[in-house]
Short mmCIF file of C-alpha atoms in Angstrom, two decimals:
data_model
loop_
_atom_site.label_atom_id
_atom_site.label_comp_id
_atom_site.label_asym_id
_atom_site.label_seq_id
_atom_site.Cartn_x
_atom_site.Cartn_y
_atom_site.Cartn_z
CA MET A 1383 30.24 -1.31 30.27
CA ARG A 1384 28.31 -4.38 31.30
CA GLU A 1385 30.51 -7.43 30.94
CA SER A 1386 28.20 -10.09 29.64
CA ASN A 1387 28.43 -12.29 26.61
CA ALA A 1388 24.77 -11.54 25.96
CA PRO A 1389 24.30 -9.36 22.86
CA THR A 1390 21.46 -6.95 22.27
CA SER A 1391 19.29 -6.40 19.24
CA ALA A 1392 19.43 -3.28 17.11
CA GLY A 1393 16.36 -1.21 17.95
CA GLU A 1394 15.49 -3.33 21.01
CA THR A 1395 17.77 -2.62 23.97
CA ARG A 1396 15.96 -4.90 26.39
CA GLU A 1397 16.59 -8.11 24.44
CA ARG A 1398 19.33 -10.32 25.91
CA THR A 1399 20.46 -13.85 25.16
CA SER A 1400 23.37 -16.00 26.35
CA SER A 1401 23.22 -18.57 23.59
CA ALA A 1402 24.86 -18.36 20.21
CA PRO A 1403 24.28 -20.57 17.19
CA ALA A 1404 27.14 -22.55 15.75
CA ALA A 1405 29.60 -20.75 13.51
CA THR A 1406 29.59 -21.36 9.79
CA GLY A 1407 33.15 -22.60 9.93
CA ARG A 1408 34.29 -20.34 7.08
CA ASP A 1409 37.28 -18.35 8.25
CA THR A 1410 38.36 -16.73 4.96
CA PRO A 1411 36.50 -14.05 3.00
CA PRO A 1412 34.59 -15.42 -0.02
CA ARG A 1413 35.15 -14.43 -3.63
CA ALA A 1414 33.70 -11.13 -4.81
CA TRP A 1415 30.70 -11.03 -7.17
CA ARG A 1416 29.77 -8.33 -9.66
CA GLY A 1417 26.75 -7.74 -11.85
CA GLU A 1418 24.22 -5.23 -13.19
CA ALA A 1419 21.47 -3.68 -11.13
CA PRO A 1420 18.03 -2.82 -12.58
CA ALA A 1421 17.63 0.40 -14.55
CA GLY A 1422 21.34 0.53 -15.33
CA ARG A 1423 22.44 1.05 -11.73
CA PRO A 1424 26.03 -0.08 -11.14
CA LEU A 1425 26.13 -3.10 -8.87
CA VAL A 1426 29.47 -3.46 -7.08
CA PRO A 1427 28.94 -5.58 -3.96
CA ILE A 1428 31.54 -5.30 -1.23
CA ARG A 1429 31.87 -8.47 0.77
CA ASN A 1430 33.07 -8.47 4.35
CA ARG A 1431 36.67 -8.55 3.21
CA LEU A 1432 39.71 -6.31 3.16
CA PRO A 1433 40.23 -4.18 0.04
CA ALA A 1434 43.20 -5.11 -2.14
CA SER A 1435 46.46 -3.28 -1.54
CA ALA A 1436 46.91 -0.11 -3.60
CA GLY A 1437 50.70 -0.31 -3.51
CA ALA A 1438 53.54 0.91 -1.38
CA GLY A 1439 54.35 4.53 -0.55
CA LEU A 1440 51.05 6.05 -1.75
CA ARG A 1441 49.27 8.73 0.24
CA SER A 1442 46.29 9.33 -2.04
CA VAL A 1443 44.96 7.83 -5.26
CA VAL A 1444 42.20 8.94 -7.63
CA ASP A 1445 39.66 6.54 -9.05
CA SER A 1446 39.89 7.19 -12.82
CA GLU A 1447 36.24 6.19 -13.35
CA THR A 1448 34.56 8.05 -10.51
CA GLY A 1449 37.09 10.74 -9.65
CA GLU A 1450 36.90 9.68 -6.00
CA ILE A 1451 40.01 10.40 -3.95
CA LEU A 1452 41.02 7.47 -1.76
CA LEU A 1453 43.51 8.07 1.05
CA VAL A 1454 45.91 5.17 1.52
CA ARG A 1455 49.31 4.47 2.99
CA GLN A 1456 51.87 1.73 2.96
CA GLY A 1457 50.93 -1.00 5.40
CA HIS A 1458 53.06 -3.17 7.65
CA ASP A 1459 54.72 -6.41 6.64
CA CYS A 1460 51.26 -7.82 5.90
CA GLY A 1461 50.81 -5.27 3.11
CA LEU A 1462 47.70 -3.71 4.72
CA VAL A 1463 46.31 -0.47 3.28
CA VAL A 1464 44.14 2.12 4.98
CA VAL A 1465 41.28 3.21 2.70
CA ALA A 1466 39.34 6.34 3.58
CA SER A 1467 36.33 5.73 1.32
CA PRO A 1468 33.23 5.39 3.56
CA GLY A 1469 32.11 2.25 1.72
CA GLU A 1470 35.52 0.62 1.95
CA ALA A 1471 35.88 1.64 5.58
CA ARG A 1472 32.56 -0.03 6.37
CA ALA A 1473 33.62 -3.16 4.48
CA ARG A 1474 36.82 -3.16 6.51
CA ARG A 1475 34.85 -3.02 9.76
CA PHE A 1476 32.70 -6.00 8.78
CA TYR A 1477 35.83 -7.85 7.66
CA ARG A 1478 37.41 -7.32 11.07
CA LEU A 1479 34.21 -8.50 12.72
CA GLU A 1480 34.36 -11.74 10.72
CA ILE A 1481 37.94 -12.37 11.86
CA ALA A 1482 37.08 -11.62 15.49
CA ARG A 1483 34.22 -14.10 15.31
CA GLY A 1484 36.59 -16.85 14.26
CA LEU A 1485 39.12 -16.06 17.00
CA LEU A 1486 36.68 -15.63 19.89
CA GLY A 1487 34.53 -18.69 19.15
CA THR A 1488 30.82 -19.44 19.13
CA GLY A 1489 30.30 -18.80 22.84
CA HIS A 1490 31.24 -15.13 22.66
CA ARG A 1491 28.66 -12.41 22.10
CA VAL A 1492 30.63 -11.08 19.10
CA ASN A 1493 29.74 -14.30 17.24
CA VAL A 1494 26.09 -13.32 16.76
CA CYS A 1495 26.65 -9.61 16.11
CA HIS A 1496 25.04 -8.46 12.83
CA ARG A 1497 24.61 -12.12 11.88
CA VAL A 1498 21.68 -13.49 13.90
CA PRO A 1499 18.20 -11.90 13.63
CA ALA A 1500 16.83 -10.40 16.83
CA LYS A 1501 14.39 -12.45 18.84
CA GLY A 1502 10.79 -12.13 17.66
CA VAL A 1503 11.37 -10.27 14.38
CA ASP A 1504 9.87 -11.50 11.10
CA ALA A 1505 12.29 -9.55 8.88
CA VAL A 1506 15.53 -7.58 8.99
CA GLU A 1507 15.09 -3.98 7.90
CA VAL A 1508 17.51 -1.55 6.24
CA TRP A 1509 17.15 2.09 7.25
CA ARG A 1510 18.99 5.28 6.34
CA LYS A 1511 19.16 8.49 8.31
CA LEU A 1512 17.87 11.55 6.49
CA PRO A 1513 20.60 13.94 5.26
CA ASP A 1514 21.55 16.54 7.86
CA GLY A 1515 23.99 19.24 6.77
CA ASP A 1516 27.30 17.68 5.75
CA CYS A 1517 26.43 14.33 7.32
CA GLN A 1518 27.45 11.32 5.22
CA CYS A 1519 24.46 9.36 6.41
CA GLY A 1520 24.89 5.65 5.81
CA ALA A 1521 22.42 2.80 5.87
CA HIS A 1522 22.08 0.53 8.88
CA PHE A 1523 20.23 -2.61 9.92
CA LYS A 1524 17.33 -2.96 12.32
CA GLY A 1525 16.25 -6.30 13.71
CA VAL A 1526 19.66 -7.97 14.13
CA MET A 1527 21.59 -8.86 17.26
CA VAL A 1528 24.43 -6.51 18.25
CA CYS A 1529 27.21 -7.20 20.74
CA GLY A 1530 28.18 -3.72 21.96
CA ALA A 1531 31.79 -4.87 22.43
CA VAL A 1532 33.54 -1.56 21.86
CA TRP A 1533 37.07 -3.01 22.10
CA LEU A 1534 36.52 -6.16 20.02
CA CYS A 1535 33.84 -5.45 17.42
CA ALA A 1536 34.78 -2.96 14.71
CA VAL A 1537 31.14 -2.49 13.67
CA CYS A 1538 29.72 -1.77 17.13
CA GLY A 1539 32.90 0.03 18.14
CA SER A 1540 32.53 2.52 15.30
CA LYS A 1541 28.92 3.33 16.20
CA ILE A 1542 29.65 3.62 19.92
CA SER A 1543 32.69 5.80 19.32
CA GLU A 1544 30.74 8.15 17.08
CA ARG A 1545 28.07 8.60 19.78
CA ARG A 1546 30.75 9.15 22.43
CA ARG A 1547 32.40 11.68 20.11
CA ALA A 1548 29.14 13.60 19.84
CA GLU A 1549 28.81 13.59 23.65
CA LEU A 1550 32.28 15.04 24.06
CA GLU A 1551 31.71 17.55 21.27
CA THR A 1552 28.64 18.82 23.11
CA ALA A 1553 30.46 19.09 26.44
CA ILE A 1554 33.44 20.90 24.89
CA ALA A 1555 31.21 23.39 23.07
CA LEU A 1556 29.13 24.15 26.16
CA TRP A 1557 32.17 24.67 28.39
CA LYS A 1558 33.87 26.95 25.87
CA ALA A 1559 30.64 28.91 25.49
CA GLU A 1560 30.86 29.56 29.24
CA GLY A 1561 34.35 30.98 28.78
CA GLY A 1562 36.28 27.89 29.84
CA ASP A 1563 39.07 26.01 28.10
CA VAL A 1564 39.72 22.34 27.29
CA LEU A 1565 43.20 20.79 27.13
CA LEU A 1566 44.28 17.35 25.94
CA VAL A 1567 46.74 15.71 28.35
CA THR A 1568 48.46 12.48 27.29
CA TYR A 1569 50.01 10.17 29.89
CA THR A 1570 52.51 7.44 29.06
CA PHE A 1571 55.34 5.55 30.77
CA SER A 1572 58.40 3.44 30.08
CA HIS A 1573 57.53 -0.04 28.78
CA GLY A 1574 59.21 -3.06 27.19
CA ARG A 1575 58.38 -5.77 24.68
CA HIS A 1576 58.20 -8.47 27.36
CA ASP A 1577 55.52 -6.67 29.39
CA VAL A 1578 52.24 -8.58 29.83
CA LEU A 1579 49.36 -6.34 28.71
CA GLY A 1580 46.85 -7.39 31.37
CA GLU A 1581 49.34 -6.84 34.19
CA THR A 1582 50.42 -3.52 32.71
CA LEU A 1583 46.84 -2.25 32.48
CA ASP A 1584 46.20 -3.22 36.10
CA LYS A 1585 49.29 -1.25 37.17
CA LEU A 1586 48.17 1.65 34.98
CA ALA A 1587 44.76 1.68 36.66
CA ARG A 1588 46.46 1.84 40.08
CA ALA A 1589 48.73 4.64 38.89
CA ARG A 1590 45.76 6.65 37.65
CA LYS A 1591 43.99 6.17 40.97
CA ARG A 1592 47.07 7.38 42.86
CA MET A 1593 47.39 10.28 40.44
CA LYS A 1594 43.99 11.65 41.45
CA GLN A 1595 44.42 11.10 45.20
CA GLY A 1596 45.93 13.35 47.83
CA LYS A 1597 46.30 17.04 48.59
CA VAL A 1598 48.80 17.66 45.79
CA TYR A 1599 46.32 16.84 43.01
CA GLN A 1600 43.50 18.66 44.77
CA ALA A 1601 45.71 21.75 44.91
CA ILE A 1602 46.36 21.44 41.17
CA ARG A 1603 42.62 21.25 40.53
CA GLN A 1604 41.96 24.32 42.63
CA ASP A 1605 44.86 26.41 41.29
CA PHE A 1606 43.91 25.78 37.65
CA GLY A 1607 40.14 25.90 38.09
CA MET A 1608 39.53 22.32 36.90
CA LEU A 1609 35.88 21.43 36.49
CA GLY A 1610 36.55 17.76 35.68
CA THR A 1611 38.19 15.34 33.26
CA VAL A 1612 37.33 12.63 30.73
CA GLN A 1613 39.82 9.77 30.35
CA ALA A 1614 40.30 7.42 27.39
CA PHE A 1615 42.63 4.50 26.55
CA GLU A 1616 44.67 4.01 23.40
CA ILE A 1617 46.80 0.90 22.82
CA THR A 1618 49.23 -0.03 20.05
CA HIS A 1619 51.89 -2.73 19.69
CA GLY A 1620 55.38 -2.36 18.25
CA PRO A 1621 58.14 -4.89 17.53
CA ALA A 1622 60.75 -3.02 19.60
CA HIS A 1623 58.85 -2.08 22.76
CA GLY A 1624 55.79 -4.33 22.77
CA TRP A 1625 52.43 -3.07 24.02
CA HIS A 1626 52.15 0.70 24.35
CA PRO A 1627 49.07 1.64 26.38
CA HIS A 1628 48.64 5.31 27.06
CA ILE A 1629 45.92 7.61 28.29
CA HIS A 1630 44.36 10.68 26.72
CA GLU A 1631 42.54 12.95 29.13
CA LEU A 1632 40.40 15.98 28.38
CA VAL A 1633 40.75 18.56 31.14
CA PHE A 1634 37.95 21.11 31.51
CA LEU A 1635 39.47 24.13 33.25
CA ARG A 1636 39.36 27.90 33.34
CA ALA A 1637 40.75 29.81 30.38
CA GLY A 1638 44.23 31.29 30.43
CA ALA A 1639 45.92 28.55 32.44
CA ASP A 1640 49.73 28.39 32.35
CA ARG A 1641 50.29 25.16 30.41
CA VAL A 1642 53.99 25.00 31.24
CA GLU A 1643 53.31 25.10 34.97
CA LEU A 1644 50.41 22.68 34.62
CA ARG A 1645 52.58 20.17 32.78
CA GLN A 1646 55.36 20.41 35.37
CA ARG A 1647 53.05 19.84 38.32
CA LEU A 1648 51.08 17.05 36.67
CA TYR A 1649 54.29 15.31 35.60
CA GLU A 1650 55.72 15.21 39.12
CA LYS A 1651 52.49 13.67 40.42
CA TRP A 1652 52.35 11.22 37.50
CA ARG A 1653 55.98 10.14 37.86
CA ARG A 1654 55.52 9.27 41.54
CA ALA A 1655 52.26 7.45 40.83
CA CYS A 1656 53.88 5.29 38.11
CA VAL A 1657 56.86 4.32 40.27
CA ARG A 1658 54.69 3.45 43.26
CA SER A 1659 52.40 1.34 41.04
CA GLY A 1660 55.20 -0.72 39.48
CA LEU A 1661 55.28 0.97 36.08
CA GLY A 1662 58.41 2.18 34.32
CA GLU A 1663 59.37 5.70 35.35
CA PRO A 1664 58.19 8.19 32.70
CA SER A 1665 60.60 10.81 31.40
CA PHE A 1666 59.70 14.48 31.46
CA GLU A 1667 60.18 14.67 27.69
CA HIS A 1668 57.82 11.83 26.77
CA GLY A 1669 55.87 10.90 29.91
CA LEU A 1670 53.29 13.70 29.84
CA ASP A 1671 52.10 16.04 27.11
CA VAL A 1672 49.66 18.95 27.31
CA ARG A 1673 48.00 20.25 24.16
CA GLY A 1674 45.46 22.94 23.49
CA GLY A 1675 44.83 26.13 21.59
CA GLU A 1676 46.73 25.99 18.28
CA GLU A 1677 47.46 22.27 18.62
CA ALA A 1678 43.76 21.56 19.08
CA ALA A 1679 42.99 23.68 16.01
CA ARG A 1680 45.39 21.56 13.94
CA TYR A 1681 43.51 18.44 15.01
CA VAL A 1682 40.27 20.03 13.86
CA SER A 1683 41.75 21.18 10.53
CA LYS A 1684 42.65 17.55 9.76
CA GLY A 1685 39.10 16.46 10.57
CA TRP A 1686 40.36 14.81 13.77
CA GLY A 1687 39.40 16.97 16.74
CA LEU A 1688 39.95 16.51 20.45
CA GLU A 1689 36.78 14.47 20.69
CA GLN A 1690 37.96 12.11 17.91
CA GLU A 1691 41.33 11.64 19.59
CA MET A 1692 39.49 10.68 22.78
CA THR A 1693 36.85 8.33 21.38
CA LYS A 1694 38.40 6.80 18.26
CA GLY A 1695 41.97 6.12 19.27
CA HIS A 1696 41.22 2.40 19.65
CA ILE A 1697 39.96 2.10 16.06
CA LYS A 1698 42.55 4.16 14.19
CA ASP A 1699 45.65 2.50 12.76
CA GLY A 1700 49.07 2.65 14.36
CA ARG A 1701 51.92 4.82 13.09
CA GLY A 1702 55.24 3.65 11.69
CA LYS A 1703 55.89 0.07 12.70
CA ASN A 1704 53.33 0.18 15.50
CA ARG A 1705 50.11 -1.70 14.90
CA SER A 1706 46.67 -1.10 16.35
CA PRO A 1707 44.59 -4.03 17.65
CA GLY A 1708 42.55 -3.84 14.45
CA GLN A 1709 45.67 -4.18 12.33
CA LEU A 1710 46.81 -7.14 14.42
CA LEU A 1711 43.42 -8.71 13.78
CA GLU A 1712 43.83 -8.32 10.01
CA CYS A 1713 47.38 -9.63 10.13
CA SER A 1714 46.15 -12.78 11.86
CA ALA A 1715 44.08 -13.64 8.78
CA ASP A 1716 46.23 -12.27 5.95
CA PRO A 1717 46.83 -15.15 3.50
CA LEU A 1718 49.92 -13.40 2.11
CA ALA A 1719 51.66 -13.15 5.49
CA ASP A 1720 54.13 -15.67 6.83
CA PRO A 1721 52.37 -18.37 8.96
CA ALA A 1722 54.54 -17.54 11.97
CA HIS A 1723 53.62 -13.85 11.61
CA ARG A 1724 49.91 -14.70 11.44
CA ALA A 1725 50.20 -16.87 14.54
CA GLU A 1726 51.99 -14.12 16.45
CA ALA A 1727 49.37 -11.54 15.46
CA ARG A 1728 46.62 -13.94 16.54
CA ARG A 1729 48.27 -14.48 19.93
CA LEU A 1730 48.73 -10.75 20.49
CA TRP A 1731 45.13 -9.91 19.59
CA LEU A 1732 43.74 -12.61 21.89
CA ASP A 1733 45.94 -11.25 24.69
CA TYR A 1734 44.45 -7.83 23.97
CA ALA A 1735 40.89 -9.19 23.98
CA ALA A 1736 41.42 -10.83 27.37
CA ALA A 1737 43.13 -7.78 28.88
CA MET A 1738 40.40 -5.31 27.82
CA LYS A 1739 37.55 -7.26 29.40
CA GLY A 1740 35.64 -5.06 31.83
CA ARG A 1741 37.44 -1.84 30.93
CA ARG A 1742 35.49 1.26 29.95
CA GLN A 1743 36.25 3.30 26.87
CA LEU A 1744 35.71 6.65 28.60
CA VAL A 1745 35.80 7.59 32.30
CA TRP A 1746 34.12 10.87 33.20
CA THR A 1747 34.65 12.68 36.50
CA PRO A 1748 31.53 11.98 38.64
CA GLY A 1749 28.93 14.65 37.98
CA LEU A 1750 30.53 15.96 34.76
CA LYS A 1751 28.03 14.26 32.44
CA ALA A 1752 25.15 15.69 34.43
CA ARG A 1753 26.80 19.12 34.33
CA PHE A 1754 26.46 19.11 30.53
CA ALA A 1755 23.21 17.09 30.37
CA VAL A 1756 24.93 14.13 28.64
CA PRO A 1757 22.80 10.94 28.86
CA ASP A 1758 24.44 8.12 30.80
CA LEU A 1759 24.07 5.25 28.29
CA THR A 1760 25.95 1.94 28.25
CA ASP A 1761 27.85 0.76 25.18
CA GLU A 1762 25.22 -1.94 24.61
CA GLU A 1763 22.40 0.60 24.68
CA ILE A 1764 24.18 2.82 22.15
CA ALA A 1765 24.95 -0.12 19.84
CA ALA A 1766 21.29 -1.16 19.88
CA GLN A 1767 19.93 2.31 19.09
CA VAL A 1768 18.27 2.98 15.74
CA GLU A 1769 18.82 6.38 14.20
CA GLU A 1770 15.99 8.86 14.50
CA ASP A 1771 14.70 10.68 11.41
CA ALA A 1772 15.51 7.65 9.24
CA VAL A 1773 13.65 6.20 6.27
CA LEU A 1774 13.02 2.53 5.56
CA LEU A 1775 14.87 1.35 2.44
CA ALA A 1776 14.08 -2.37 2.44
CA ARG A 1777 12.74 -5.33 4.41
CA ILE A 1778 14.63 -8.60 4.10
CA SER A 1779 12.91 -11.89 4.88
CA LEU A 1780 14.59 -14.12 7.44
CA ALA A 1781 15.28 -16.72 4.78
CA ASP A 1782 17.09 -14.15 2.65
CA TRP A 1783 18.90 -12.79 5.68
CA HIS A 1784 20.37 -16.24 6.27
CA VAL A 1785 21.67 -16.10 2.67
CA ILE A 1786 23.26 -12.73 3.41
CA ALA A 1787 24.84 -13.93 6.64
CA ARG A 1788 26.06 -17.19 5.12
CA HIS A 1789 27.80 -15.40 2.24
CA ARG A 1790 28.93 -12.48 4.42
CA LEU A 1791 27.20 -9.83 2.36
CA GLN A 1792 26.23 -7.37 5.10
CA ALA A 1793 28.52 -4.60 3.86
CA SER A 1794 27.33 -5.10 0.27
CA VAL A 1795 23.68 -4.93 1.30
CA LEU A 1796 24.19 -1.58 3.03
CA ALA A 1797 26.15 -0.17 0.09
CA LEU A 1798 23.54 -1.31 -2.43
CA ALA A 1799 20.68 -0.06 -0.28
CA GLU A 1800 22.19 3.42 -0.43
CA ALA A 1801 22.77 3.22 -4.20
CA GLY A 1802 19.73 1.37 -5.49
CA GLY A 1803 17.34 0.49 -2.68
CA ALA A 1804 15.47 -2.80 -2.44
CA ASP A 1805 15.86 -3.68 -6.13
CA ALA A 1806 19.64 -3.61 -5.93
CA ILE A 1807 19.61 -5.80 -2.81
CA GLU A 1808 17.23 -8.23 -4.48
CA THR A 1809 19.56 -8.60 -7.45
CA LEU A 1810 22.47 -9.37 -5.16
CA ILE A 1811 20.58 -11.97 -3.14
CA ALA A 1812 19.11 -13.57 -6.25
CA ALA A 1813 22.62 -14.31 -7.46
CA HIS A 1814 23.19 -16.35 -4.32
CA ARG A 1815 19.88 -18.12 -3.85
CA GLY A 1816 18.88 -18.59 -7.49
CA MET A 1817 15.43 -17.05 -7.07
CA THR A 1818 13.92 -13.57 -7.22
CA LYS A 1819 11.65 -13.02 -4.25
CA GLY A 1820 11.90 -12.25 -0.58
CA ILE A 1821 12.33 -8.47 -0.30
CA ALA A 1822 9.50 -6.01 0.16
CA GLN A 1823 9.84 -2.25 -0.09
#
């Protein structure tokens, strides 16, 4: 991933800029607005804000009006709730982007993402991909700046991760069609709550390099018929043991491999690499895990396959008392949380942001992408891509786009574009600018 604070524009990968306009100075989500759309369409705008808590201990709730099933769970001490509705999930991503903007400042590329129009455009457009099978095809913007910061921006991170997931899905399918197998190996190590994340990640990188060096690992590759690997990071934070970075690795190898023997040999190499690199010595029970076959099928049955575990670990929520970086970000802005708790969450997330600079989401074995004809695109190039086979829903004038950005209505605009098209968007904007023009179909 190119480490530059220069964002790109959606639909125009060559555009770069190092300047960012001043922030609006509003660091709390504005009040919601509701109304009636033309022709009786329901108008329920979703601002870039976190949905209200649905209560403690719930696993699923049913909307009595629509019949929609929303998956939720009890949050952490901030009372956060995970909502599985696509519209609410999108609103959550834009909400996290707003918080990140405030923490990173006006000089960071995240500040302009999905807020500033792209250079040279005369309007911001809303497009929607044509339905394809079971695809829940959502609306998206064209003509706005995007940051491509996969670790820091929930909006770009979601798009990038979905593209990376599709790349892995293709590679897995092709290799299995050739008679091969794919295993998910997870590497972790002993860690403590006083560990500094940046230092730990540097040690982890050295350990991974040592892991792949030498005759011992080459013998493992040869004995198990390994074609190559794809490595991904996942990081959570817990009150007892601090930062918990760990690695998921997809291993492309011949079918029928003895997983017990593979785990034993990989563990011995991993244990030595951790100790030599200054990391805590991993135990055999928890330090290395090998999954495949039935375990992989269970991932798929939950709608979370091997490729999701690899590409979307950094955007899913933590388990138990552990919190993901995204949850820390929300905690830092939760008005119901204790001020000291908000400050601690803010400090932790900024530590995370600094530590992840320059680190790639996925690391493929050299030549493996070419083996499966996977395009070698940067995160910025993926974030700036516009979906093919899409239809134009609306064009928003630059003046009206500034109204949308000022009132943080990006998530609402996309939701209304899907439900009612340009008329629904016009009604929303009119409520904020007091006039009824500016959008052309």
